[in-house]
XYZ file of C-alpha atoms in Angstrom:
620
model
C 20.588 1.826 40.581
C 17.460 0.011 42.030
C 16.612 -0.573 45.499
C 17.261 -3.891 44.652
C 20.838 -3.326 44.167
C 21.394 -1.073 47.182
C 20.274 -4.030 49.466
C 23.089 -6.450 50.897
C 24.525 -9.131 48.402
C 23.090 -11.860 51.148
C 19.633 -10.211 51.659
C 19.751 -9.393 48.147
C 16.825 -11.732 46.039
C 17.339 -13.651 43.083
C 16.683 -11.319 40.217
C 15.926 -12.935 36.992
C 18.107 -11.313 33.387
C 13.954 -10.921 32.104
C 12.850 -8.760 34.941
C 15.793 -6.680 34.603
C 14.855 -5.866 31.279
C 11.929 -5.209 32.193
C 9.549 -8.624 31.406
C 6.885 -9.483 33.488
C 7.253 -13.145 33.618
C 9.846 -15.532 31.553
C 9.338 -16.144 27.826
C 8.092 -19.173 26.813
C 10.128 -21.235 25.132
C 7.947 -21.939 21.803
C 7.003 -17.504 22.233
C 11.160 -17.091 22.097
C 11.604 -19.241 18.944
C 8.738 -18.223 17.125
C 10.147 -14.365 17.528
C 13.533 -15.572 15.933
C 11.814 -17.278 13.142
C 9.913 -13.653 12.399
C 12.804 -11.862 12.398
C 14.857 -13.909 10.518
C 12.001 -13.502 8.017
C 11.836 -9.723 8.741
C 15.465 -9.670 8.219
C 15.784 -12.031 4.795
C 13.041 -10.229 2.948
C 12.627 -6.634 4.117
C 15.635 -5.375 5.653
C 18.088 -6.721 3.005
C 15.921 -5.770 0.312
C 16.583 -2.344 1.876
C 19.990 -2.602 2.289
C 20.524 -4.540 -0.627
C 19.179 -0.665 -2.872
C 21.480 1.506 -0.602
C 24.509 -0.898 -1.102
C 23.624 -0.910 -5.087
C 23.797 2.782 -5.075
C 27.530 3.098 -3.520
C 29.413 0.746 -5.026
C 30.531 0.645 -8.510
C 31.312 -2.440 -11.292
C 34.507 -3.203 -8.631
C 32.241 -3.559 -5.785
C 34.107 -0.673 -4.301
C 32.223 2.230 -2.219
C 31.831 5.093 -4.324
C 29.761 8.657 -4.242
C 30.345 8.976 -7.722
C 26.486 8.155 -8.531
C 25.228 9.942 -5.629
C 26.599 13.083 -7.151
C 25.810 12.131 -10.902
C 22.245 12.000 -9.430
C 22.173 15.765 -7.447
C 24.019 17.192 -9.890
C 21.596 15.883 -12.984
C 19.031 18.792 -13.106
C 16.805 16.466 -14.943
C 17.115 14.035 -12.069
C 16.573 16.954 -9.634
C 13.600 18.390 -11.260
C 11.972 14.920 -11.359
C 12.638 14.581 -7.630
C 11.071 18.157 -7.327
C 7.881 16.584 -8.919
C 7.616 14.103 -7.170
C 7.380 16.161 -4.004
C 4.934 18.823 -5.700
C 2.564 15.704 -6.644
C 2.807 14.337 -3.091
C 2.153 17.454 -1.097
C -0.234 18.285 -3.532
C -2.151 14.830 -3.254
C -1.823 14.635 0.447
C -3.567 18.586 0.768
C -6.678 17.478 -2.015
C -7.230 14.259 -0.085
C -7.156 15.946 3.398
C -9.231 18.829 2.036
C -11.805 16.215 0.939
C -11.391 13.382 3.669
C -11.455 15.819 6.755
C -15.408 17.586 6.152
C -16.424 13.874 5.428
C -15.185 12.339 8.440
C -16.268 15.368 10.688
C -19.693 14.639 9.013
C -20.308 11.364 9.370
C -19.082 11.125 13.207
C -20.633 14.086 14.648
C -24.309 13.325 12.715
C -27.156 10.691 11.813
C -28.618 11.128 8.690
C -30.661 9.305 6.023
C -28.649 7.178 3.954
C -25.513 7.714 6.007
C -24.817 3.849 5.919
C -24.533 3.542 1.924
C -23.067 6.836 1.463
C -20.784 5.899 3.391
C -19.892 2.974 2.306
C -19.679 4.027 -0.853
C -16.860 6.601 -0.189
C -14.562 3.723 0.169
C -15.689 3.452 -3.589
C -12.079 4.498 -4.866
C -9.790 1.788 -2.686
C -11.182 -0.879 -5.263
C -9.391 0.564 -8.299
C -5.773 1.930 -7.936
C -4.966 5.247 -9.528
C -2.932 3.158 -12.164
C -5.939 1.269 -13.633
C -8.062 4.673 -13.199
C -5.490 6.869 -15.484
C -5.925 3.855 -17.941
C -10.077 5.494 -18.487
C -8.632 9.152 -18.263
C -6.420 8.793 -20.669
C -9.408 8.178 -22.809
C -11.422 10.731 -21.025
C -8.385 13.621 -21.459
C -7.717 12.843 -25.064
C -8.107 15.574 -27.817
C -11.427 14.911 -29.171
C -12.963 13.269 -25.781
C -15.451 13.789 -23.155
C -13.695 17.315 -21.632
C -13.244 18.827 -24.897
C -16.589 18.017 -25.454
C -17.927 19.096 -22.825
C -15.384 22.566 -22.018
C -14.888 23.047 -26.051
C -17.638 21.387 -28.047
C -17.315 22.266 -31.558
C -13.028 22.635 -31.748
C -11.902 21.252 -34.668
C -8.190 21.302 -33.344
C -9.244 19.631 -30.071
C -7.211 19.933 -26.837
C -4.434 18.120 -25.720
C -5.541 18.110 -22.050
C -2.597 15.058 -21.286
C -0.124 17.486 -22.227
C -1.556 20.669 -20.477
C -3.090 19.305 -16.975
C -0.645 16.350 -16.932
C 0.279 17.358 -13.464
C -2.942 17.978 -12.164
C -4.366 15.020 -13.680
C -2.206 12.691 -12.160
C -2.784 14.891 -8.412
C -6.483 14.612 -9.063
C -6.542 10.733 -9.721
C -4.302 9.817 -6.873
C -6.306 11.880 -4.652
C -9.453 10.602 -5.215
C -7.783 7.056 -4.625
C -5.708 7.695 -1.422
C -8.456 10.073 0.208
C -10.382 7.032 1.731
C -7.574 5.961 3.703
C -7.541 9.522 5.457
C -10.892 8.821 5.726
C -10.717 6.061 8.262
C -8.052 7.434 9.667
C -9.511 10.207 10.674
C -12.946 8.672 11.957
C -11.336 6.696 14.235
C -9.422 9.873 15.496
C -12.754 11.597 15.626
C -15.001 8.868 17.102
C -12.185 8.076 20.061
C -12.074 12.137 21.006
C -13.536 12.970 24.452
C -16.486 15.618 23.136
C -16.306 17.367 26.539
C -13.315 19.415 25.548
C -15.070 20.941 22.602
C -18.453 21.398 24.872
C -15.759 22.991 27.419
C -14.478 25.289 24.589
C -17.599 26.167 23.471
C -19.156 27.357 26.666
C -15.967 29.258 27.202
C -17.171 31.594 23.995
C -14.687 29.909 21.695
C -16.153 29.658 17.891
C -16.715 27.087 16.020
C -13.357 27.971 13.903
C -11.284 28.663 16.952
C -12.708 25.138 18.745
C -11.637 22.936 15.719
C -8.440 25.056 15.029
C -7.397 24.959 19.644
C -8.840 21.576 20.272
C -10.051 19.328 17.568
C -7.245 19.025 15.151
C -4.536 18.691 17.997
C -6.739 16.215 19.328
C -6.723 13.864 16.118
C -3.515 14.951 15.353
C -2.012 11.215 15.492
C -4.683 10.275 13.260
C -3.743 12.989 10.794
C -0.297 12.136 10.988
C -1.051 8.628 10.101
C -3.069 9.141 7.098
C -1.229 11.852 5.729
C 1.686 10.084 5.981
C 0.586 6.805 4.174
C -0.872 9.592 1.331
C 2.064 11.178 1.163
C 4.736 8.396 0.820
C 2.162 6.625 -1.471
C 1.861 9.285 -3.919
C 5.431 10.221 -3.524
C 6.674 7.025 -5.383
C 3.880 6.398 -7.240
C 4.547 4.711 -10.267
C 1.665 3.737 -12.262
C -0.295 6.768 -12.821
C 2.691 9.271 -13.992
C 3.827 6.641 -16.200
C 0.086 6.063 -17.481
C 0.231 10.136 -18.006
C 3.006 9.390 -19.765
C 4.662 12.485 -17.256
C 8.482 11.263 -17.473
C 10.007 13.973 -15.661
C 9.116 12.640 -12.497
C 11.541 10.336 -10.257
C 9.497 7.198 -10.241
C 8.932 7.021 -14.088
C 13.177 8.083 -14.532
C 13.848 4.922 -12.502
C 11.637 3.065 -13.859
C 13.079 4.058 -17.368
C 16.402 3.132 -16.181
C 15.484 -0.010 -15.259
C 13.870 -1.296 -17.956
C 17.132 -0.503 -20.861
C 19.524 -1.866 -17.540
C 18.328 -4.055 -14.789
C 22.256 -3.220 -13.036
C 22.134 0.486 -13.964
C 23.580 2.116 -10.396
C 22.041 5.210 -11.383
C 18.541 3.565 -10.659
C 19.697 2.626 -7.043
C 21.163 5.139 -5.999
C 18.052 7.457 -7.060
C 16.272 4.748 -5.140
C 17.609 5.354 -1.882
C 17.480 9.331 -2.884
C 13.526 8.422 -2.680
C 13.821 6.427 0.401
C 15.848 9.080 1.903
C 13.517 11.515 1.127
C 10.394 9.626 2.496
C 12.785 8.941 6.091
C 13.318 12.712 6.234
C 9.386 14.010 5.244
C 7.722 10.977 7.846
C 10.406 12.364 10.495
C 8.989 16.240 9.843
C 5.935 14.907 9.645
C 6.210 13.111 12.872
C 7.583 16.232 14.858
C 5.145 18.734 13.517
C 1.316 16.054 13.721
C 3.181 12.441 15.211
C 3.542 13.925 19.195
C 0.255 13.359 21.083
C -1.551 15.385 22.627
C -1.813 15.250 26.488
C -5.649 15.189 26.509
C -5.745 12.744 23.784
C -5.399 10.426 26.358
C -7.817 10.712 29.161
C -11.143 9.057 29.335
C -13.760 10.702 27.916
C -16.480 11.766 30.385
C -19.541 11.943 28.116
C -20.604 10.052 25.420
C -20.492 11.368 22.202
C -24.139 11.542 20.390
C -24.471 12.485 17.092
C -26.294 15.083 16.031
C -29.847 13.428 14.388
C -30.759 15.428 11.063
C -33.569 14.666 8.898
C -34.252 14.241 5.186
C -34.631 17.746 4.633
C -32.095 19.556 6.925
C -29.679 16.414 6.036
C -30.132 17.291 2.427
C -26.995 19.414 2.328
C -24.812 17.024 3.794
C -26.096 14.349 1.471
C -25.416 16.001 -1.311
C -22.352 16.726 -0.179
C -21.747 12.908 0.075
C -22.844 12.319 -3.312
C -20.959 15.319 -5.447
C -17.912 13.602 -3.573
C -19.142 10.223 -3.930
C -19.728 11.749 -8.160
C -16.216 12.684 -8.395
C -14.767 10.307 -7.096
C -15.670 7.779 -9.400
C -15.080 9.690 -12.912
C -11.887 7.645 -12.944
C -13.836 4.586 -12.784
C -16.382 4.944 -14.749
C -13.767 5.981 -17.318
C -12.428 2.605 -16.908
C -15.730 0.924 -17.673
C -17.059 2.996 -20.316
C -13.711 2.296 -21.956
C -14.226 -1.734 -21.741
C -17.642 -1.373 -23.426
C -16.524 1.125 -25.834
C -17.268 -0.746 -29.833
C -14.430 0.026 -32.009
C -13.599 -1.335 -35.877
C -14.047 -0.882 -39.499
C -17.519 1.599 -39.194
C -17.777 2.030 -35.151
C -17.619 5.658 -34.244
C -16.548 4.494 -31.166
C -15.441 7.064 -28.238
C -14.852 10.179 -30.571
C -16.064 13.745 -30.332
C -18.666 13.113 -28.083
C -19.240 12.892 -23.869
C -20.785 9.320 -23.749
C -19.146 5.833 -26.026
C -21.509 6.279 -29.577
C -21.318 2.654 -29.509
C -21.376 -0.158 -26.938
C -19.846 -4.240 -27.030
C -19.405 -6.580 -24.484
C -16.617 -8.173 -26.286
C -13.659 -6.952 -25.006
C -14.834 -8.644 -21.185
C -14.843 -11.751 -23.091
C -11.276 -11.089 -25.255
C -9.902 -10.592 -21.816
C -11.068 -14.195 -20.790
C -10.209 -16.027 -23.883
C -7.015 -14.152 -24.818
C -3.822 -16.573 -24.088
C -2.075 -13.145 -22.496
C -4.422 -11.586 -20.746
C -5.872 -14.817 -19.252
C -2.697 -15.555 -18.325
C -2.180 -13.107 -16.026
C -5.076 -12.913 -14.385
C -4.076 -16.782 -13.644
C -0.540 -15.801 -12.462
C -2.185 -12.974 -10.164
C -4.966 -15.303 -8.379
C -1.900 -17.930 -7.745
C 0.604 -14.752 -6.944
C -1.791 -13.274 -4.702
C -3.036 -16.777 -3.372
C 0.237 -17.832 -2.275
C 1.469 -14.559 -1.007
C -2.072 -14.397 1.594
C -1.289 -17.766 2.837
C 2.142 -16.696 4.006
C 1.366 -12.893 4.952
C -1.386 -14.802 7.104
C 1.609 -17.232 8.409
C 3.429 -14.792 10.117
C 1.092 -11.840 10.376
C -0.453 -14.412 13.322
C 2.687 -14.997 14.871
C 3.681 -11.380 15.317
C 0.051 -10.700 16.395
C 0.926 -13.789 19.121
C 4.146 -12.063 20.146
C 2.975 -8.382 20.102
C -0.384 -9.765 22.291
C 0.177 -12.716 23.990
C 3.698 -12.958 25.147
C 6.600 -11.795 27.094
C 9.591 -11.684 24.683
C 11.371 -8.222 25.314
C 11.508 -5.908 22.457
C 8.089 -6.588 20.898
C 7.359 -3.731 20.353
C 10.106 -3.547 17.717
C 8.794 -6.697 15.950
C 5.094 -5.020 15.864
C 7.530 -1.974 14.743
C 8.695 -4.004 11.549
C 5.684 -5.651 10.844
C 4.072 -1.826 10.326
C 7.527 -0.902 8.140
C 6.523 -1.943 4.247
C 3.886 1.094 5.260
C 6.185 3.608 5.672
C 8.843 2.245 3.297
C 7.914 3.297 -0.472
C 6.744 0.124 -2.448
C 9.510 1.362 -5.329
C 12.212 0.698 -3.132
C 11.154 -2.845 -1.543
C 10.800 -3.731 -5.095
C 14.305 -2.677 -6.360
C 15.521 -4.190 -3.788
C 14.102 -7.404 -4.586
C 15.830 -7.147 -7.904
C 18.700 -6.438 -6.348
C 18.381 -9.590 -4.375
C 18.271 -11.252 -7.916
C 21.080 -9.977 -9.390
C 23.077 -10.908 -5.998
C 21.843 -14.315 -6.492
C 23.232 -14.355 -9.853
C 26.064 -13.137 -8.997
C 26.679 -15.388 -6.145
C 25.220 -18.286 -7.983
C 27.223 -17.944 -11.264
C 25.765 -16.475 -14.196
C 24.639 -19.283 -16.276
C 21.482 -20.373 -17.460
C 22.457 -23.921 -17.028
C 23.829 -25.083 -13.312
C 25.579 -27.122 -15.079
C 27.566 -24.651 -16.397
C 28.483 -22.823 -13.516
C 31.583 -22.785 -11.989
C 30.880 -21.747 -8.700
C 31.168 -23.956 -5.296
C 27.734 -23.030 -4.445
C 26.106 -23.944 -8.055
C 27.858 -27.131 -7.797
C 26.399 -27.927 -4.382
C 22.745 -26.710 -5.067
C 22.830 -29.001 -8.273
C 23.914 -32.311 -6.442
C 21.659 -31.495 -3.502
C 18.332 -30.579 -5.411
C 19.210 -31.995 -9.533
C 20.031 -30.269 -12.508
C 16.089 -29.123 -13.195
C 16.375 -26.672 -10.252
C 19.166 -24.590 -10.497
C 19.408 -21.298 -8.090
C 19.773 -19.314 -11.299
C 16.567 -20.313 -12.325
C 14.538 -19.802 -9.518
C 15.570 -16.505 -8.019
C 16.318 -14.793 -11.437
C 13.421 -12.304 -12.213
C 14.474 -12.520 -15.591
C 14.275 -16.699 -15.753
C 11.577 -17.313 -12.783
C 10.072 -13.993 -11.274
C 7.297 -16.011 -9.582
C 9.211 -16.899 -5.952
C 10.319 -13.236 -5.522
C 7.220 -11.704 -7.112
C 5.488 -13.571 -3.999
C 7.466 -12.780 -1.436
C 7.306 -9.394 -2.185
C 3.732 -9.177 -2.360
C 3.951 -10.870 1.522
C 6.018 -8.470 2.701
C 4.187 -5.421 1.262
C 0.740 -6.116 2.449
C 1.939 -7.972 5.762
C 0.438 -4.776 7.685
C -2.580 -5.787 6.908
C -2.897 -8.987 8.711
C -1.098 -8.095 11.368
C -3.319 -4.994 12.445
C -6.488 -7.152 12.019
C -5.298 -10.712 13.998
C -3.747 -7.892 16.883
C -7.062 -6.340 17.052
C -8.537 -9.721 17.185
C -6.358 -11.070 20.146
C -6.962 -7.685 21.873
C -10.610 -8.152 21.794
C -10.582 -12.121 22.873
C -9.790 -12.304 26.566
C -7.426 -15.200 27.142
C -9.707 -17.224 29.903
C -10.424 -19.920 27.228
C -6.459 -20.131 26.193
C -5.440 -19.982 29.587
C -8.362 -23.233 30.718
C -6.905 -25.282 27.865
C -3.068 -25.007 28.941
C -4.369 -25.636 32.207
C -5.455 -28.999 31.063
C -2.644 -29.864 29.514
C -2.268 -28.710 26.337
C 0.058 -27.925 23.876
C 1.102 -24.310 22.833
C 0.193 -25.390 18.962
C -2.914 -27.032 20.189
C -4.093 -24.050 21.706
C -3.378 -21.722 18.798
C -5.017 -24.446 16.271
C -7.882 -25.367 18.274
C -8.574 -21.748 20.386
C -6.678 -18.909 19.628
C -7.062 -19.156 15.987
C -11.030 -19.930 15.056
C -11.945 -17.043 18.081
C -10.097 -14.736 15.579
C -10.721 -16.250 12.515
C -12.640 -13.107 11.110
C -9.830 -10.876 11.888
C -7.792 -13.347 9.849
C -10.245 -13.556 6.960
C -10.640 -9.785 6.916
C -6.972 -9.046 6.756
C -6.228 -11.582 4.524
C -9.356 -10.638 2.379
C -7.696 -7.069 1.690
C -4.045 -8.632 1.838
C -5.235 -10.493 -1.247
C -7.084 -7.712 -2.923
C -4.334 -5.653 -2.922
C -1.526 -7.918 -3.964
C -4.046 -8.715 -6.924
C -3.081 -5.164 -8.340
C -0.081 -4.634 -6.609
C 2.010 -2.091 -8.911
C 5.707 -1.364 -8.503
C 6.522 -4.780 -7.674
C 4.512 -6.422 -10.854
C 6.271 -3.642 -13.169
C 9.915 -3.898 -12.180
C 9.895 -7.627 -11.078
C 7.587 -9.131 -13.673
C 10.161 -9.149 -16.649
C 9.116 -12.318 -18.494
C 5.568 -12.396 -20.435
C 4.664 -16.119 -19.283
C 4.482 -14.527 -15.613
C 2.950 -11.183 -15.849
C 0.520 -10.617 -13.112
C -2.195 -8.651 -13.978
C -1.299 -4.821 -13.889
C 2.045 -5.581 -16.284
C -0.406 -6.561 -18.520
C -2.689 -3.648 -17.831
C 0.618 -1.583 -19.060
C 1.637 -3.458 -21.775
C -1.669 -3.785 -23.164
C -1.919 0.391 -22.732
C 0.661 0.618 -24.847
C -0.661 -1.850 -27.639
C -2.284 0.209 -30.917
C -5.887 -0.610 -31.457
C -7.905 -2.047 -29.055
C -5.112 -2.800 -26.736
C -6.222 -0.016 -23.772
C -9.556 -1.396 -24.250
C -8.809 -5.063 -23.438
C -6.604 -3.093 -20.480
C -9.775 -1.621 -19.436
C -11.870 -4.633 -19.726
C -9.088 -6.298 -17.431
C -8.929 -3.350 -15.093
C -13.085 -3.983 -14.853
C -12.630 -7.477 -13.825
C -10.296 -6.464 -11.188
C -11.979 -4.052 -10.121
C -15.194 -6.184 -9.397
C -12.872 -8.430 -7.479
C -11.684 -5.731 -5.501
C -14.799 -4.896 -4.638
C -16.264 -8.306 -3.433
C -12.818 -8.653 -1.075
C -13.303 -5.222 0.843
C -16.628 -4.952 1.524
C -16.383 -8.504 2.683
C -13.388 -7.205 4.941
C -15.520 -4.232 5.716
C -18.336 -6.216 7.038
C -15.812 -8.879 8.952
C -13.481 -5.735 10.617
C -17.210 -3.535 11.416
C -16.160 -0.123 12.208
C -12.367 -1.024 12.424
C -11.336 -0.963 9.299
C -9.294 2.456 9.858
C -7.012 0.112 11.695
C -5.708 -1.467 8.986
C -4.381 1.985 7.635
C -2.315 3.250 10.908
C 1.426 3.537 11.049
């Protein structure tokens, strides 16, 4: 009980229900129903996606609750070896990107040396091109007769079928040098915010250099390891695109994926879904208890300022070479990709055969990609997908930055809680469970292609409400119309985004000139429109900018959702073309080139618009 409480019922004061849970101050009315309106959208389009997989994988054809697939699925050893690979890949990725991220970030905060600026802006090289477009070029690169053999085995007449011996490591070594960047930031923003005098301390104590980093730096940034390694790990964990590029089957993602392409209601496929998701919960929970907890001095104020070490061209020479063998490796898998594009093949062209470098060049296949019906297509459908699905990330990724920042609704935190989720949650499982939202619809809906048809009560009413030309079969079946899901699920995934950029926007504007305009009178959506909104309208463009960049090439969701050719976004076609005889993986890596250029222009844009923050965008 309070002291409050204790006191006479007539001396007692008039206690508000907000300050008893704890509010400073009473909700404004517009703050209260903008926080229902983001989590009813919260609750429509991530949480029953996610319940939407676990109820798919216990019931059966009845709709009864069942375990019966559950222990089809732990009983499979083919299923339980895939799930074993899975978690080999992951761990494996997560160690190769620490083991490369954490000398680079220690690097680049503790000195100042020539270069530094480009080199390291150029380690964020590899977040342009995901690892499924990259396996596309190392595909090429791994094949019998190509650059390795030629280079490891020059001469072999037999060759070596490097996709079927290093498939593992192949697929560890291209996700790694994709998802290291991310540990990256992460762990130069853990670095950069660490109070130096507890090393200094250490050191004049007679610590070494080994015992300082192993007793005091890496429990300082532990919350910034956690973070990164977390994102790595779950990422690579359900990673679709590059094992199935590999062509590695036994491997969870590529058996569901399987699944899901001969049956789009296959239980099976669900219920090794939520195996996955399961799986993730339990590793971010370890992961939480052994590198989440923070430590104690993590939080004081630092009491010098960190300066970094000044090195010249000559003693920096070490570390920038360093940078650039990195930098060297890390873009094999693009450079792959592009050699590939420009790669002549036909009646007479040697092409890419027996030897380390293309024996002939064209420029063709760029412009196949942008007169091709297909492919032209898509990268149509992906600039509208991706368009549409900005616009609306940026919708509410402002109003939960407004909630989390600027009001007094209780339980924000939990709403700045699910805006971070689609981080944490794997990207396969959001997108089954949009698919599962379409085959509830159907369901629901009646199964007919033509409302008219339909004998359901709620068919009936959608067709005299809205016409026959707009039938709720139509627009939320993948099969019929992918486009309105396809969207939404692009919002959802890359929501994060926004949301850490506008909060770190609001945190950064001091609310004088908000407060001086309600003041005189105006409106709660005046000031937003008019104030709030163009002081952080860099924070906007910035998360929106990489919001859009990565829904461009967004993977799981374009693969299982995207089941109809007149709306494939651009990586389905990157896949189907991959699988085309002839010159199909060249038109893929022509494609893959455009996108990557794209990619590109967006996030160094949203580099130079977030500064030094853009480690923010990459916390959980």
């Amino acid at each position: 009980m309070t002291a409050v409480d204790n006191m006479p019922a007539a001396t007692r004061p008039t206690v508000s229900i907000w300050h008893r849970l704890g509010v400073q101050g009473r909700p404004t009315v517009p703050h209260l129903l903008l926080t229902v309106a983001i989590l009813l959208f919260f609750a429509v389009f991530l949480i029953w996606p996610i319940c939407q997989v676990v109820i798919a994988g216990f019931r059966d054809s009845d709709g009864d609750w069942t375990l019966r697939y559950l222990t089809l699925v732990l009983t499979d050893p083919i299923k339980l070896q895939g799930l074993w690979n899975a978690a080999v890949i992951a761990i494996l990725t997560t160690a190769l990107s620490f083991a490369i991220a954490l000398p680079l970030a220690t690097i680049s905060v503790k000195y100042e040396f020539p270069f530094k600026g480009i080199l390291s802006g150029l380690l964020l090289v590899p977040l342009v091109l995901p690892p499924f477009v990259g396996a596309v070029g190392m595909r090429q690169v791994l094949s019998r007769y190509g650059p390795f053999t030629q280079v490891f085995a020059p001469g072999s007449e037999a060759g070596i079928d490097w996709l079927a011996q290093v498939q593992l490591f192949g697929i560890v070594l291209v996700e790694a040098l994709h998802l290291y960047p991310i540990l990256l930031l992460n762990l130069q923003a853990a670095l950069a915010n660490m109070d130096p005098a507890m090393e200094q301390a250490a050191r004049n104590l007679g610590a070494s250099r080994w015992t300082v980093f192993r007793k005091v730096t890496l429990p300082l940034i532990r919350p910034g390891v956690f973070a990164g390694c977390t994102l790595v790990f779950i990422w690579s964990f359900t990673e679709l695109g590059t094992p199935l590029m590999f062509d590695y089957d036994v491997v969870t993602p590529v058996q569901v994926f399987t699944m899901i392409t001969e049956g789009a209601e296959n239980p099976v496929a669900y219920t090794l879904v939520v195996v996955m998701l399961a799986a993730s919960v339990l590793f971010y929970a370890i992961g939480k208890l052994l590198l989440g907890r923070g430590f104690d001095a993590a939080t004081t104020k630092a009491s010098v300022a960190a300066t970094p070490k000044k090195l010249n061209l000559i003693t920096g020479f070490p570390v920038i070479l360093l940078f650039l063998l990195v930098i060297g490796i890390a873009v094999i898998p693009h450079l792959s990709v592009i050699f590939t594009s420009i790669t002549s093949v036909g009646a007479g062209e040697p092409g890419w055969y027996k030897s380390i470098l293309p024996q002939s060049y064209t420029a063709e296949h760029f412009g196949n990609a942008l007169t091709d019906k297909a492919v032209f297509g898509s990268i149509v459908n992906s600039l509208f997908y991706a368009t549409i699905a900005t616009a609306v990330a940026i919708i509410v990724g402002l109003g939960v930055a407004v909630i989390v920042v600027r009001s007094n609704v209780p339980g924000k935190g939990l709403i700045d809680a699910l805006a971070m989720l689609p981080l944490a949650v794997p990207g396969l499982v959001l997108a089954f469970g949009f698919l599962s939202m379409s085959i509830g619809f159907r369901q629901w809906f009646g199964d007919a292609t033509d409302v008219n048809t339909a004998d359901t009560g709620v068919a009936l009413w959608w067709t005299g409400l809205f016409g026959d030309g707009a039938g709720p079969l139509f627009w939320l079946n993948v099969q019929e119309y992918p486009v309105v899901l396809l969207v939404l699920a692009y919002a959802a995934r890359r929501l994060p985004y926004v949301v850490r950029s506008a909060v770190a926007g609001l945190q950064q504007t001091p609310r004088d000139l908000e407060l001086a305009a309600s003041n005189l009178g105006a409106k709660k959506s005046t000031v937003l429109r008019k104030i709030t909104v163009p002081l952080i309208v860099a924070n906007l463009l910035a998360g929106g900018l990489l919001a859009f960049a990565f829904a461009m090439l967004e993977v799981s969701d374009s693969l299982i959702l995207a089941q109809r050719a007149d709306y494939y976004p651009i990586t389905k076609t990157i896949y189907e073309l991959s699988q085309t005889l002839g010159t199909g993986i060249y038109l893929a890596s022509a494609l893959g080139v455009w996108a990557m250029i794209m990619l590109t222009l967006t996030i160094l844009t949203a580099n130079s618009l977030m500064a030094k923050k853009l480690g923010a965008i990459f916390r959980i």
